[in-house]
Amino acid sequence: MSAAPANPPDPASSMVPPSMATQDEWLWGWDPTPGIVSVWADRDGRALIWRRAPGGGSVTCQRDHFRPWLLLPSLDDLAQLGPRLAAADTPEASAPGAVAYRELSGPGHLRYLVSAARGRLIEDAILAGATARLGHPIARLSELGDDAVLQLPPEEQYLVTTGRTSFRDLAFDDLHRLQFDLETTGLDPNHAAIFMVAVRDNRGLERVLDVAESKLEGPAAEADVIRRLVALVRAADPDVIENHNLHGFDLPFLARRAEILRVPLALGRAGPAGLGRRPSSRGYGPWRGEAGEANPGENGPGTNGSGANGPGTNGSGGDRRGPGRFTIVGRELIDTLDAVRRYDFSARDLPGHGLKAVARHFGLAPEGREYVAGAQVYSTWLADPARVRHYALDDVTEAAGLARLLGGAAFALARMAPRRYERLADAGPATGVLDPLIVRAYLRAGAALPARPASTGIPHSGAALYLFAAGVARRIVKADVASLYPSLMRQYAIGPAADRIGALLALVDRLVEQRLAAKARARAAAPGSPERHTDEALSAAMKILVNSAYGYLGAPGLTRFADVHAANEVTRRGREVLGAICRGLAARGATLLEGDTDGVYFSVPDTWTEADERRVVAEVAALLPPLVRLEFEGRYAAMLSHEPKNYALLTYDGQTHLRGVAFRSSRAEPFGEVFLRRAIGALLAGDVPGVRAAYVETVTALRLHALPSDQVAARVRLTKTPAEYEATRSTRREAAYEAMLAVGRTRWERGEHVRIYRAAGGRPLPLLEADGAGADDAGLGASADSSPSDPREYDAAYYIQLLRASFAARLARAFTPDDFAALFDDPRQPSLFAPPLESIHPVLTPITDAPTAD
């Protein structure tokens, strides 16, 4: 098959809304080829397509050819081709060495679709023409800028050209997914070595490879482990390779060790041995791992603290080639850390981003899960290899569970967007998913694409956010506004002015409609069934895209159809709707607590039943525009309202949920979070003496040094290299680096995380041993005997002051100032005038009134 970009009639000259069939083509593509699990293409138009039979059957590989293409604003840089530059509908366009062009319709900036039998023909011609025009050498198309040329990776060119997408007619569990995890003697692959690899897949494979099996020693034993790993992957032939921090540690470490040992990494399904690279940026905020886990650095893979980057590694963790990801021909490489970051970006409820913390949070840790401190894995293996084998297999088991739990959204996106699965897994939803969908829609419509809009200086107005009252309230209801901003875009047809064919609004419309259908199918399917998992993943993926549409509007310079005027109109309408909701609830007797674009928390009178709560929400929902849906989301026994987006909830069955960084932070000292959870639980249960008891017992435990040092250690990120810190140390000393130097550690990596605490005399010290337990795993004194070598020399007075000034202060709005002072005064010096605890009651203080109508 030889495919070329579509050339349909010109619908772009008309503003007639696209038909349902056209919208479906824009969203799903138009080629029904089923079972594509991986696509590999090159700049010369050659493509390899691996397809798996439905139900997880066998895999076949097909060869295909397409005409590489790109988009240009003019043909000036190709003029020197003379007769070899030909209109696409002429016989000359198919001549050897010819470059064909087609002018797209409408006033768009990128209006010439240029193609050739080999992509290098176009690239070389443009570079030569641009060099002559500009008067200085142009070596790469990227030097010309986004608006001078639009060139997609070869695989995406192929998928846009053909209208194909991945995974049609496949369920997530039909994919053959393999997980592997390295155990190494250290974090720097220039000096450390691989001594074990755990491998499993979803077809029953479970193996541990280690250096002891071969009866070899030293580098020969390590090389043998790598060869056996390669052989095992090739024999299993998975579609997908997964692990947590796969691109940040395992793959770069493996690549570097294989390079040093001269072992070919023939892991692909075709092509030469070795790992390729592609550009990427994680884009989901900082890494929040666990003690002992390898940490990727601030620039993505290549600065992960290991120096594991193959050629070009500078030995200090930096990669001169910039951030990127590894690739393997015919297999998709999925890092579950991306899914964790994407989840936590919206949920904000994870205790960290490390595998073990996340697995515990989601209940994925296997029964009898083995834990070994990261820094002690190798020494433990030397003494007890069976324990480390168990530990390593538990790691890959958790990674597999995490990939299945959170990876379905990217899988579903690959059924829609013309991008490889692995690229969608780490892409942002706006530029990474919506942009490819819109580009495909415009080329399918034969329409020219606009230039990226430059910033006009007009500010993007913020979303509405109200804190109506602070303190403790009871009988709480949450009313949820489902996808408010996308709903307003649909309701009032608010889209980018430059979108002449209405692609963004059409995609949002179809996504909302088909998401509701997927949710309905998921509810109807059997719990735990592949059908339910697939439709839940599809619903989640569509929600990601729908909710990113508003952000897409408000990002000039980043997205092709950004429109700040449209984004501000959506925000204005959102304020109107939120105001109407709040006024409607207040008029019906509700006490407003907090409101934003996600919904409203309010408390209700004691006499109301759940039926009354639902009735009031339904009455207010009826006041809203038809496409804006207000839903009854949940009810709670009590709420501590602290600050906007920072609150605690008590369910009617006695569970306490903390929300926001004021109550949950990976950087906070664990003892403080343990105190907060206990004190807030007592507060919301109406047990004021229990709040005092939590405080007194924590103070006493600190004074007696009954808490181990890991409970007072804060987690900090090192942002300077040793040389950079030394250059500023004479003028400014920083606790984290002084802690490292205090124990003689003069080498560390930028981006590395350490846990430090304040010792007696104010000296900062690092926590030398950690078991990876988080605040949720420890109670007061719970690990008192966990480390006999712990000197517990922390500054108790400092941490007692921190307890009151930082952690207890987050309960201040729940009490009057006098009552707060009495609850949290020094147990050894109680005030003579303190009121009895029985007389202290939580309060709720109004902050602002419901917004008025404009």
Coordinates of C-alpha atoms in Angstrom, one line a residue, residues 627-826:
L627 CA -25.1 21.7 29.1
V628 CA -23.8 22.5 32.6
R629 CA -24.4 19.7 34.9
L630 CA -24.4 20.0 38.7
E631 CA -24.4 16.6 40.5
F632 CA -24.7 15.4 44.0
E633 CA -21.2 14.0 44.6
G634 CA -21.0 13.0 48.3
R635 CA -21.9 13.7 51.9
Y636 CA -19.7 13.8 55.0
A637 CA -20.1 14.0 58.7
A638 CA -17.7 16.9 59.3
M639 CA -15.2 19.2 57.6
L640 CA -12.2 21.3 58.7
S641 CA -12.0 24.2 56.3
H642 CA -8.4 25.6 56.5
E643 CA -7.6 27.4 53.2
P644 CA -8.9 27.1 49.7
K645 CA -8.2 23.6 48.4
N646 CA -6.9 22.6 51.8
Y647 CA -9.4 20.8 54.0
A648 CA -10.1 17.6 55.9
L649 CA -13.3 15.5 55.7
L650 CA -14.8 12.9 58.1
T651 CA -17.0 10.3 56.4
Y652 CA -20.1 9.0 58.1
D653 CA -18.2 5.7 58.7
G654 CA -15.4 7.4 60.6
Q655 CA -12.7 7.7 57.9
T656 CA -10.6 10.9 57.8
H657 CA -9.5 12.3 54.4
L658 CA -6.9 15.1 54.2
R659 CA -6.7 17.3 51.1
G660 CA -4.1 19.9 50.1
V661 CA -0.4 20.5 50.8
A662 CA -1.2 22.0 54.2
F663 CA -2.1 18.5 55.4
R664 CA -0.1 16.3 53.1
S665 CA 3.3 17.0 51.8
S666 CA 6.2 14.8 50.9
R667 CA 8.5 17.4 52.3
A668 CA 7.0 17.5 55.7
E669 CA 8.5 15.8 58.8
P670 CA 6.6 12.5 59.3
F671 CA 5.9 13.1 63.0
G672 CA 4.0 16.3 62.2
E673 CA 1.8 14.5 59.7
V674 CA 1.1 11.7 62.1
F675 CA 0.1 14.3 64.7
L676 CA -2.1 16.1 62.2
R677 CA -4.0 13.0 61.2
R678 CA -4.6 12.0 64.8
A679 CA -5.5 15.5 66.0
I680 CA -7.8 16.2 63.0
G681 CA -9.5 12.9 63.4
A682 CA -10.3 13.7 67.0
L683 CA -11.4 17.3 66.1
L684 CA -13.8 16.2 63.5
A685 CA -15.2 13.5 65.8
G686 CA -15.9 16.2 68.4
D687 CA -13.2 14.9 70.8
V688 CA -11.4 18.1 71.9
P689 CA -9.6 16.3 74.7
G690 CA -8.3 13.9 72.1
V691 CA -6.8 16.9 70.2
R692 CA -5.0 17.9 73.4
A693 CA -3.8 14.3 74.0
A694 CA -2.4 14.1 70.5
Y695 CA -0.4 17.2 71.1
V696 CA 0.8 16.3 74.6
E697 CA 1.9 12.8 73.6
T698 CA 3.8 14.1 70.6
V699 CA 5.6 16.8 72.7
T700 CA 6.4 14.2 75.4
A701 CA 7.8 11.7 72.8
L702 CA 10.0 14.4 71.3
R703 CA 11.3 15.5 74.7
L704 CA 12.1 11.9 75.6
H705 CA 13.6 11.2 72.2
A706 CA 11.2 8.3 71.9
L707 CA 10.7 9.0 68.2
P708 CA 13.3 7.6 65.8
S709 CA 15.2 10.2 63.8
D710 CA 13.4 9.2 60.6
Q711 CA 10.2 10.7 62.1
V712 CA 11.8 14.2 62.3
A713 CA 13.7 14.2 59.1
A714 CA 12.5 16.4 56.3
R715 CA 12.9 15.4 52.6
V716 CA 14.8 18.0 50.5
R717 CA 16.1 18.1 47.0
L718 CA 19.7 19.1 46.2
T719 CA 19.7 21.6 43.4
K720 CA 23.4 22.4 43.3
T721 CA 26.4 20.3 42.5
P722 CA 29.2 20.2 45.1
A723 CA 31.2 22.7 43.0
E724 CA 28.2 25.1 42.8
Y725 CA 27.6 24.9 46.5
E726 CA 31.3 25.5 47.3
A727 CA 31.2 28.6 45.2
T728 CA 28.5 30.2 47.4
R729 CA 29.2 28.6 50.8
S730 CA 31.3 31.5 52.1
T731 CA 28.3 33.9 51.8
R732 CA 25.4 31.5 52.4
R733 CA 25.3 28.2 54.1
E734 CA 22.4 25.8 53.4
A735 CA 21.3 23.1 55.8
A736 CA 21.0 20.3 53.2
Y737 CA 24.5 20.6 51.9
E738 CA 26.0 21.2 55.3
A739 CA 24.4 18.0 56.4
M740 CA 26.1 16.1 53.6
L741 CA 29.5 17.7 54.4
A742 CA 29.0 17.0 58.2
V743 CA 29.3 13.3 57.5
G744 CA 32.1 13.6 55.0
R745 CA 30.0 13.2 51.9
T746 CA 31.5 15.5 49.3
R747 CA 29.9 14.0 46.2
W748 CA 26.2 14.1 45.2
E749 CA 24.2 14.7 42.1
R750 CA 22.0 17.6 41.3
G751 CA 18.3 16.5 41.6
E752 CA 19.2 14.0 44.3
H753 CA 16.8 13.8 47.3
V754 CA 18.1 13.4 50.9
R755 CA 16.4 13.4 54.3
I756 CA 18.0 15.7 56.9
Y757 CA 17.2 16.7 60.5
R758 CA 18.4 19.2 63.0
A759 CA 20.7 17.8 65.6
A760 CA 21.5 19.3 69.0
G761 CA 23.1 22.6 68.7
G762 CA 21.4 23.3 65.4
R763 CA 23.7 21.1 63.4
P764 CA 22.0 19.7 60.2
L765 CA 22.6 16.0 59.7
P766 CA 21.5 13.5 57.0
L767 CA 19.4 10.5 57.8
L768 CA 21.9 7.7 57.1
E769 CA 19.5 4.8 57.2
A770 CA 15.9 4.8 56.1
D771 CA 13.4 2.0 55.6
G772 CA 11.2 3.9 53.1
A773 CA 8.3 4.1 55.5
G774 CA 6.2 7.2 55.1
A775 CA 4.1 9.1 57.6
D776 CA 1.1 6.8 56.9
D777 CA 3.1 3.8 58.1
A778 CA 4.3 5.2 61.4
G779 CA 2.6 6.2 64.7
L780 CA 4.1 7.8 67.7
G781 CA 6.9 5.5 68.7
A782 CA 5.9 2.9 66.1
S783 CA 9.4 2.5 64.9
A784 CA 11.1 3.2 68.2
D785 CA 13.1 -0.1 68.0
S786 CA 13.5 -0.2 64.2
S787 CA 17.1 1.1 64.2
P788 CA 19.2 0.3 67.2
S789 CA 22.1 2.3 65.8
D790 CA 19.9 5.5 65.7
P791 CA 21.5 8.0 68.1
R792 CA 18.4 10.1 68.2
E793 CA 20.4 13.3 68.7
Y794 CA 17.8 15.6 67.2
D795 CA 17.1 19.0 68.7
A796 CA 13.9 18.2 70.6
A797 CA 13.2 21.8 71.6
Y798 CA 13.3 22.9 67.9
Y799 CA 10.9 20.1 66.8
I800 CA 8.5 21.0 69.7
Q801 CA 8.4 24.5 68.5
L802 CA 7.9 23.4 64.9
L803 CA 5.0 21.1 66.1
R804 CA 3.1 24.1 67.5
A805 CA 4.1 26.8 65.1
S806 CA 3.7 24.8 61.9
F807 CA 1.6 21.7 62.4
A808 CA -0.8 22.7 65.2
A809 CA -1.2 26.1 63.6
R810 CA -3.2 24.4 60.8
L811 CA -6.0 23.8 63.3
A812 CA -6.0 27.5 64.4
R813 CA -9.1 28.4 62.5
A814 CA -11.1 25.7 64.3
F815 CA -10.9 27.5 67.6
T816 CA -11.0 31.0 69.2
P817 CA -7.5 32.4 69.9
D818 CA -7.8 31.8 73.6
D819 CA -9.0 28.2 73.2
F820 CA -6.2 27.5 70.7
A821 CA -3.6 28.8 73.1
A822 CA -5.0 26.6 75.9
L823 CA -5.1 23.4 73.7
F824 CA -1.5 23.8 72.6
D825 CA 0.3 25.3 75.5
D826 CA 3.4 23.7 77.0

